[in-house]
PDB file of C-alpha atoms in Angstrom:
ATOM      1  CA  GLY Z   1      -0.823  14.324  -4.115  1.00 65.00           C
ATOM      2  CA  ALA Z   2       2.547  13.961  -2.418  1.00 82.00           C
ATOM      3  CA  VAL Z   3       5.322  12.044  -4.514  1.00 91.00           C
ATOM      4  CA  VAL Z   4       7.338   9.304  -3.403  1.00 94.00           C
ATOM      5  CA  SER Z   5      10.262   8.072  -5.456  1.00 96.00           C
ATOM      6  CA  GLN Z   6      12.202   4.705  -5.397  1.00 97.00           C
ATOM      7  CA  HIS Z   7      15.479   3.763  -6.808  1.00 97.00           C
ATOM      8  CA  PRO Z   8      16.108   1.690  -8.484  1.00 97.00           C
ATOM      9  CA  SER Z   9      13.160   0.659 -10.373  1.00 96.00           C
ATOM     10  CA  ARG Z  10      14.648  -2.822 -11.107  1.00 97.00           C
ATOM     11  CA  VAL Z  11      17.726  -4.653 -10.089  1.00 97.00           C
ATOM     12  CA  ILE Z  12      19.214  -8.069 -10.747  1.00 97.00           C
ATOM     13  CA  CYS Z  13      21.790  -9.383  -8.519  1.00 96.00           C
ATOM     14  CA  LYS Z  14      23.648 -12.580  -7.655  1.00 96.00           C
ATOM     15  CA  SER Z  15      22.866 -14.730  -4.714  1.00 97.00           C
ATOM     16  CA  GLY Z  16      25.094 -13.795  -1.837  1.00 97.00           C
ATOM     17  CA  THR Z  17      25.450  -9.983  -2.664  1.00 97.00           C
ATOM     18  CA  SER Z  18      23.618  -6.794  -1.007  1.00 97.00           C
ATOM     19  CA  VAL Z  19      21.297  -4.658  -2.652  1.00 97.00           C
ATOM     20  CA  LYS Z  20      20.163  -1.042  -1.464  1.00 97.00           C
ATOM     21  CA  ILE Z  21      16.854   0.439  -2.252  1.00 98.00           C
ATOM     22  CA  GLU Z  22      16.263   4.217  -1.668  1.00 97.00           C
ATOM     23  CA  CYS Z  23      12.738   5.742  -0.980  1.00 96.00           C
ATOM     24  CA  ARG Z  24      12.412   9.211  -0.886  1.00 95.00           C
ATOM     25  CA  SER Z  25       9.555  11.929  -0.130  1.00 93.00           C
ATOM     26  CA  LEU Z  26      10.098  14.415  -2.776  1.00 93.00           C
ATOM     27  CA  ASP Z  27       7.787  17.354  -1.572  1.00 88.00           C
ATOM     28  CA  PHE Z  28       7.222  16.687   2.168  1.00 88.00           C
ATOM     29  CA  GLN Z  29       9.009  15.565   5.078  1.00 89.00           C
ATOM     30  CA  ALA Z  30       8.266  12.167   6.361  1.00 87.00           C
ATOM     31  CA  THR Z  31       9.068  11.330   9.836  1.00 84.00           C
ATOM     32  CA  THR Z  32       7.585   7.840   9.315  1.00 89.00           C
ATOM     33  CA  MET Z  33       8.136   5.583   6.234  1.00 93.00           C
ATOM     34  CA  PHE Z  34       6.980   2.001   5.729  1.00 94.00           C
ATOM     35  CA  TRP Z  35       8.603  -0.819   3.588  1.00 96.00           C
ATOM     36  CA  TYR Z  36       6.264  -3.459   2.063  1.00 96.00           C
ATOM     37  CA  ARG Z  37       6.822  -6.512   0.098  1.00 96.00           C
ATOM     38  CA  GLN Z  38       4.520  -7.825  -2.434  1.00 95.00           C
ATOM     39  CA  PHE Z  39       4.243 -11.234  -4.234  1.00 91.00           C
ATOM     40  CA  PRO Z  40       2.643 -11.744  -7.590  1.00 88.00           C
ATOM     41  CA  LYS Z  41      -1.224 -11.192  -7.529  1.00 86.00           C
ATOM     42  CA  LYS Z  42      -0.971 -10.676  -3.836  1.00 90.00           C
ATOM     43  CA  SER Z  43      -1.572  -8.062  -1.431  1.00 91.00           C
ATOM     44  CA  LEU Z  44       1.192  -6.011   0.193  1.00 92.00           C
ATOM     45  CA  MET Z  45       2.792  -7.404   3.459  1.00 93.00           C
ATOM     46  CA  LEU Z  46       4.226  -4.819   5.835  1.00 93.00           C
ATOM     47  CA  MET Z  47       8.025  -5.613   6.644  1.00 96.00           C
ATOM     48  CA  ALA Z  48       9.008  -2.795   8.726  1.00 95.00           C
ATOM     49  CA  THR Z  49       8.128   0.823   9.949  1.00 93.00           C
ATOM     50  CA  SER Z  50      10.797   3.184   9.822  1.00 90.00           C
ATOM     51  CA  ASN Z  51      10.943   6.482  11.851  1.00 87.00           C
ATOM     52  CA  GLU Z  52      13.583   9.329  11.181  1.00 85.00           C
ATOM     53  CA  GLY Z  53      16.415   9.021  13.835  1.00 83.00           C
ATOM     54  CA  SER Z  54      15.625   5.700  15.243  1.00 85.00           C
ATOM     55  CA  LYS Z  55      15.703   2.119  14.759  1.00 89.00           C
ATOM     56  CA  ALA Z  56      13.138   0.508  12.551  1.00 92.00           C
ATOM     57  CA  THR Z  57      10.410  -1.548  13.915  1.00 94.00           C
ATOM     58  CA  TYR Z  58      10.130  -4.803  12.113  1.00 96.00           C
ATOM     59  CA  GLU Z  59       7.054  -7.201  11.666  1.00 94.00           C
ATOM     60  CA  GLN Z  60       7.104 -10.695  13.015  1.00 94.00           C
ATOM     61  CA  GLY Z  61       8.927 -13.059  10.817  1.00 94.00           C
ATOM     62  CA  VAL Z  62      11.030 -10.353   9.112  1.00 95.00           C
ATOM     63  CA  GLU Z  63      14.809 -10.928   9.620  1.00 94.00           C
ATOM     64  CA  LYS Z  64      16.202  -7.277  10.753  1.00 93.00           C
ATOM     65  CA  ASP Z  65      19.795  -8.658   9.917  1.00 95.00           C
ATOM     66  CA  LYS Z  66      18.860  -9.498   6.677  1.00 96.00           C
ATOM     67  CA  PHE Z  67      16.460  -6.436   5.786  1.00 97.00           C
ATOM     68  CA  LEU Z  68      18.474  -3.293   6.901  1.00 96.00           C
ATOM     69  CA  ILE Z  69      16.653  -0.378   7.249  1.00 95.00           C
ATOM     70  CA  ASN Z  70      17.996   3.223   7.736  1.00 91.00           C
ATOM     71  CA  HIS Z  71      15.856   6.442   8.027  1.00 89.00           C
ATOM     72  CA  ALA Z  72      18.795   8.894   8.115  1.00 82.00           C
ATOM     73  CA  SER Z  73      16.810  11.969   7.152  1.00 89.00           C
ATOM     74  CA  LEU Z  74      13.273  13.398   6.862  1.00 89.00           C
ATOM     75  CA  THR Z  75      13.176  12.573   3.180  1.00 92.00           C
ATOM     76  CA  LEU Z  76      15.191   9.192   2.843  1.00 94.00           C
ATOM     77  CA  SER Z  77      14.893   5.702   3.915  1.00 94.00           C
ATOM     78  CA  THR Z  78      16.930   2.754   2.717  1.00 96.00           C
ATOM     79  CA  LEU Z  79      16.237  -0.746   2.640  1.00 97.00           C
ATOM     80  CA  THR Z  80      19.415  -3.199   2.103  1.00 97.00           C
ATOM     81  CA  VAL Z  81      18.828  -6.748   1.529  1.00 97.00           C
ATOM     82  CA  THR Z  82      21.990  -8.376   2.568  1.00 97.00           C
ATOM     83  CA  SER Z  83      23.214 -11.812   1.528  1.00 96.00           C
ATOM     84  CA  ALA Z  84      20.182 -11.841  -1.110  1.00 96.00           C
ATOM     85  CA  HIS Z  85      18.874 -15.476  -2.157  1.00 96.00           C
ATOM     86  CA  PRO Z  86      16.347 -16.218  -4.849  1.00 96.00           C
ATOM     87  CA  GLU Z  87      13.766 -16.373  -2.412  1.00 95.00           C
ATOM     88  CA  ASP Z  88      14.114 -12.769  -1.722  1.00 96.00           C
ATOM     89  CA  SER Z  89      13.310 -11.886  -5.271  1.00 96.00           C
ATOM     90  CA  SER Z  90       9.930  -9.879  -4.964  1.00 96.00           C
ATOM     91  CA  PHE Z  91       8.533  -6.451  -5.396  1.00 96.00           C
ATOM     92  CA  TYR Z  92       9.483  -4.015  -2.807  1.00 97.00           C
ATOM     93  CA  ILE Z  93       7.461  -0.932  -2.106  1.00 97.00           C
ATOM     94  CA  CYS Z  94       7.911   1.894   0.429  1.00 96.00           C
ATOM     95  CA  SER Z  95       5.460   4.352   1.612  1.00 94.00           C
ATOM     96  CA  ALA Z  96       5.798   7.791   3.409  1.00 92.00           C
ATOM     97  CA  ARG Z  97       3.260   9.148   5.684  1.00 86.00           C
ATOM     98  CA  ASP Z  98       2.846  12.948   5.303  1.00 80.00           C
ATOM     99  CA  PRO Z  99       2.059  14.560   8.608  1.00 76.00           C
ATOM    100  CA  GLY Z 100       0.940  17.742   6.877  1.00 74.00           C
ATOM    101  CA  GLN Z 101      -2.020  16.006   5.430  1.00 69.00           C
ATOM    102  CA  GLY Z 102      -4.464  16.022   8.358  1.00 62.00           C
ATOM    103  CA  ALA Z 103      -5.324  12.374   8.143  1.00 61.00           C
ATOM    104  CA  GLY Z 104      -1.699  11.537   7.664  1.00 64.00           C
ATOM    105  CA  GLU Z 105      -2.217  10.051   4.280  1.00 79.00           C
ATOM    106  CA  GLN Z 106       0.386   7.465   2.876  1.00 86.00           C
ATOM    107  CA  TYR Z 107       1.835   7.601  -0.599  1.00 90.00           C
ATOM    108  CA  PHE Z 108       3.632   5.006  -2.232  1.00 93.00           C
ATOM    109  CA  GLY Z 109       6.770   4.919  -4.123  1.00 95.00           C
ATOM    110  CA  PRO Z 110       6.688   3.046  -7.701  1.00 96.00           C
ATOM    111  CA  GLY Z 111       8.113   0.163  -6.239  1.00 96.00           C
ATOM    112  CA  THR Z 112      11.562  -1.863  -7.080  1.00 97.00           C
ATOM    113  CA  ARG Z 113      11.593  -5.237  -8.697  1.00 97.00           C
ATOM    114  CA  LEU Z 114      14.461  -7.286  -7.382  1.00 97.00           C
ATOM    115  CA  THR Z 115      15.549 -10.602  -9.100  1.00 97.00           C
ATOM    116  CA  VAL Z 116      18.152 -12.468  -7.349  1.00 97.00           C
ATOM    117  CA  THR Z 117      19.902 -15.264  -9.704  1.00 96.00           C
TER     118      THR Z 117
ATOM    119  CA  GLN J   1      -4.865 -12.590  10.723  1.00 69.00           C
ATOM    120  CA  GLN J   2      -6.599 -10.651   7.942  1.00 78.00           C
ATOM    121  CA  GLN J   3      -7.612  -7.425   9.566  1.00 90.00           C
ATOM    122  CA  VAL J   4      -9.280  -6.350   6.581  1.00 95.00           C
ATOM    123  CA  LYS J   5     -11.591  -8.582   4.612  1.00 97.00           C
ATOM    124  CA  GLN J   6     -12.095  -7.671   0.964  1.00 97.00           C
ATOM    125  CA  SER J   7     -14.585  -8.922  -1.750  1.00 97.00           C
ATOM    126  CA  PRO J   8     -14.864  -9.729  -4.541  1.00 97.00           C
ATOM    127  CA  GLN J   9     -11.555 -11.206  -5.449  1.00 96.00           C
ATOM    128  CA  SER J  10     -12.292 -10.477  -8.917  1.00 97.00           C
ATOM    129  CA  LEU J  11     -14.836  -8.444 -10.787  1.00 97.00           C
ATOM    130  CA  ILE J  12     -15.779  -8.070 -14.388  1.00 98.00           C
ATOM    131  CA  VAL J  13     -17.994  -5.200 -15.317  1.00 98.00           C
ATOM    132  CA  GLN J  14     -19.168  -3.661 -18.684  1.00 98.00           C
ATOM    133  CA  LYS J  15     -18.047  -0.054 -19.751  1.00 98.00           C
ATOM    134  CA  GLY J  16     -20.431   2.379 -18.200  1.00 98.00           C
ATOM    135  CA  GLY J  17     -21.435  -0.001 -15.340  1.00 98.00           C
ATOM    136  CA  ILE J  18     -20.925   0.331 -11.559  1.00 98.00           C
ATOM    137  CA  SER J  19     -18.088  -1.265 -10.127  1.00 98.00           C
ATOM    138  CA  ILE J  20     -18.700  -2.097  -6.460  1.00 98.00           C
ATOM    139  CA  ILE J  21     -16.179  -3.494  -3.970  1.00 98.00           C
ATOM    140  CA  ASN J  22     -16.545  -4.232  -0.203  1.00 98.00           C
ATOM    141  CA  CYS J  23     -14.224  -4.332   2.850  1.00 98.00           C
ATOM    142  CA  ALA J  24     -15.087  -5.175   6.324  1.00 98.00           C
ATOM    143  CA  TYR J  25     -12.956  -4.798   9.272  1.00 97.00           C
ATOM    144  CA  GLU J  26     -12.971  -5.608  13.130  1.00 93.00           C
ATOM    145  CA  ASN J  27     -10.715  -3.359  15.031  1.00 93.00           C
ATOM    146  CA  THR J  28     -12.884  -0.357  16.176  1.00 92.00           C
ATOM    147  CA  ALA J  29      -9.593   1.791  16.813  1.00 92.00           C
ATOM    148  CA  PHE J  30      -9.306   1.858  12.994  1.00 93.00           C
ATOM    149  CA  ASP J  31     -10.021   5.803  11.867  1.00 91.00           C
ATOM    150  CA  TYR J  32      -8.595   6.043   8.726  1.00 91.00           C
ATOM    151  CA  PHE J  33      -9.897   3.989   5.532  1.00 94.00           C
ATOM    152  CA  PRO J  34      -8.226   4.815   2.181  1.00 94.00           C
ATOM    153  CA  TRP J  35      -8.526   2.965  -1.148  1.00 96.00           C
ATOM    154  CA  TYR J  36      -5.371   2.323  -3.401  1.00 96.00           C
ATOM    155  CA  GLN J  37      -5.420   1.681  -7.199  1.00 97.00           C
ATOM    156  CA  GLN J  38      -2.592  -0.561  -8.469  1.00 96.00           C
ATOM    157  CA  PHE J  39      -1.631  -1.325 -12.072  1.00 95.00           C
ATOM    158  CA  PRO J  40       0.718  -4.197 -12.990  1.00 92.00           C
ATOM    159  CA  GLY J  41       4.273  -3.274 -12.134  1.00 91.00           C
ATOM    160  CA  LYS J  42       3.403  -0.068 -10.344  1.00 93.00           C
ATOM    161  CA  GLY J  43       3.121   0.999  -6.759  1.00 93.00           C
ATOM    162  CA  PRO J  44      -0.288   1.483  -5.325  1.00 94.00           C
ATOM    163  CA  ALA J  45      -1.909   5.133  -5.847  1.00 93.00           C
ATOM    164  CA  LEU J  46      -4.027   6.702  -3.342  1.00 91.00           C
ATOM    165  CA  LEU J  47      -7.739   6.997  -4.660  1.00 94.00           C
ATOM    166  CA  ILE J  48      -9.887   8.075  -2.036  1.00 94.00           C
ATOM    167  CA  ALA J  49      -9.999   7.879   1.507  1.00 93.00           C
ATOM    168  CA  ILE J  50     -12.583   8.529   4.425  1.00 93.00           C
ATOM    169  CA  ARG J  51     -12.712   8.896   8.197  1.00 91.00           C
ATOM    170  CA  PRO J  52     -15.484   7.523  10.493  1.00 89.00           C
ATOM    171  CA  ASP J  53     -17.007  10.788  11.001  1.00 90.00           C
ATOM    172  CA  VAL J  54     -18.686  10.659   7.501  1.00 92.00           C
ATOM    173  CA  SER J  55     -20.724   8.235   5.684  1.00 94.00           C
ATOM    174  CA  GLU J  56     -19.883   8.885   2.111  1.00 96.00           C
ATOM    175  CA  LYS J  57     -17.326  10.477   0.281  1.00 96.00           C
ATOM    176  CA  LYS J  58     -17.317  11.348  -3.419  1.00 97.00           C
ATOM    177  CA  GLU J  59     -14.451  12.198  -5.822  1.00 95.00           C
ATOM    178  CA  GLY J  60     -15.444  12.323  -9.360  1.00 96.00           C
ATOM    179  CA  ARG J  61     -16.677   8.721 -10.281  1.00 97.00           C
ATOM    180  CA  PHE J  62     -15.394   7.373  -7.036  1.00 97.00           C
ATOM    181  CA  THR J  63     -17.553   7.271  -4.005  1.00 97.00           C
ATOM    182  CA  ILE J  64     -16.718   5.530  -0.559  1.00 97.00           C
ATOM    183  CA  SER J  65     -19.643   4.473   1.579  1.00 96.00           C
ATOM    184  CA  PHE J  66     -18.868   3.819   5.333  1.00 96.00           C
ATOM    185  CA  ASN J  67     -21.337   2.043   7.727  1.00 96.00           C
ATOM    186  CA  LYS J  68     -19.290   2.519  11.171  1.00 94.00           C
ATOM    187  CA  SER J  69     -21.825   0.449  13.117  1.00 94.00           C
ATOM    188  CA  ALA J  70     -21.533  -2.503  10.527  1.00 96.00           C
ATOM    189  CA  LYS J  71     -17.632  -1.989  10.290  1.00 96.00           C
ATOM    190  CA  GLN J  72     -17.861  -1.933   6.528  1.00 97.00           C
ATOM    191  CA  PHE J  73     -17.056   0.454   3.894  1.00 97.00           C
ATOM    192  CA  SER J  74     -17.090   0.141   0.188  1.00 98.00           C
ATOM    193  CA  LEU J  75     -15.999   1.548  -2.983  1.00 98.00           C
ATOM    194  CA  HIS J  76     -18.152   2.404  -5.961  1.00 98.00           C
ATOM    195  CA  ILE J  77     -16.573   3.394  -9.424  1.00 98.00           C
ATOM    196  CA  MET J  78     -19.428   4.867 -11.418  1.00 98.00           C
ATOM    197  CA  ASP J  79     -19.373   4.680 -15.186  1.00 98.00           C
ATOM    198  CA  SER J  80     -16.535   2.361 -15.333  1.00 98.00           C
ATOM    199  CA  GLN J  81     -14.065   2.634 -17.976  1.00 98.00           C
ATOM    200  CA  PRO J  82     -11.659   0.089 -19.433  1.00 97.00           C
ATOM    201  CA  GLY J  83      -8.734   2.379 -17.984  1.00 97.00           C
ATOM    202  CA  ASP J  84     -10.259   1.466 -14.509  1.00 98.00           C
ATOM    203  CA  SER J  85      -9.060  -2.033 -14.895  1.00 98.00           C
ATOM    204  CA  ALA J  86      -6.568  -2.509 -12.238  1.00 97.00           C
ATOM    205  CA  THR J  87      -6.005  -4.037  -8.877  1.00 97.00           C
ATOM    206  CA  TYR J  88      -8.009  -2.090  -5.913  1.00 98.00           C
ATOM    207  CA  PHE J  89      -6.907  -2.471  -2.474  1.00 97.00           C
ATOM    208  CA  CYS J  90      -8.985  -1.227   0.612  1.00 97.00           C
ATOM    209  CA  ALA J  91      -7.055  -0.532   3.789  1.00 95.00           C
ATOM    210  CA  ALA J  92      -7.513   0.649   7.355  1.00 94.00           C
ATOM    211  CA  SER J  93      -5.285   2.111   9.921  1.00 91.00           C
ATOM    212  CA  SER J  94      -5.153   3.873  13.522  1.00 88.00           C
ATOM    213  CA  SER J  95      -3.989   7.320  13.325  1.00 73.00           C
ATOM    214  CA  GLY J  96      -0.284   7.326  12.070  1.00 69.00           C
ATOM    215  CA  TYR J  97       0.226   3.610  12.304  1.00 80.00           C
ATOM    216  CA  ALA J  98       0.857   1.090   9.299  1.00 85.00           C
ATOM    217  CA  LEU J  99      -1.891   0.308   7.012  1.00 90.00           C
ATOM    218  CA  ASN J 100      -3.714  -3.311   7.058  1.00 92.00           C
ATOM    219  CA  PHE J 101      -4.703  -3.961   3.542  1.00 94.00           C
ATOM    220  CA  GLY J 102      -7.146  -6.257   2.213  1.00 96.00           C
ATOM    221  CA  LYS J 103      -6.216  -9.137  -0.360  1.00 95.00           C
ATOM    222  CA  GLY J 104      -7.151  -6.786  -3.214  1.00 96.00           C
ATOM    223  CA  THR J 105      -9.843  -6.946  -6.161  1.00 97.00           C
ATOM    224  CA  SER J 106      -8.908  -7.499  -9.728  1.00 97.00           C
ATOM    225  CA  LEU J 107     -11.135  -5.472 -11.623  1.00 98.00           C
ATOM    226  CA  LEU J 108     -11.804  -5.714 -15.502  1.00 98.00           C
ATOM    227  CA  VAL J 109     -13.820  -3.319 -17.137  1.00 98.00           C
ATOM    228  CA  THR J 110     -14.841  -4.683 -20.683  1.00 97.00           C
ATOM    229  CA  PRO J 111     -15.669  -2.570 -23.865  1.00 93.00           C
TER     230      PRO J 111
END
């Protein structure tokens, strides 16, 4: 299957600071990437859909000014958590859709554990 | 509103047994139904997926059964092994759009 990487895998930051998480498709070009948030023992919650070269589409209730998404190339999307607060602590996971696969399968990155102190 | 309903929430199966997880959906526009396996602290890994034009797909010990008229699909894990212990998510989407996930099933396979 296709490979999606995320960096960093873990990050600890202080309240009020910003953190950038990178999502890369390593062996395919992803016109569409998705960002999810997952709380412990819970399902994945879609935050936004990121399309290369255009503005991200945010799900209802997700603050676009707080969670900045940039999809500058066909292999890289970034999520920046601005002015982080402890309630932003969570597991953030990206996925990328491989248009080369007929059904457009989505492949997930390994996730980034964000802890805001 | 949960667009994909998954059951059971947790499941305990003995080694060698069959694990069965069920999902149901309402949106008839969904045309892609994957299953993901997730280990603690890791991202979900695509396990197997099916489209509505077939009723069953098998890959190794994993089988998806799909019932279009009932709007249900299920994952069967044959000869379950302790290494299969993980959380399993079903999902559904319309071509190219974001996945709608079930709430997950925590599977424990006992030795």
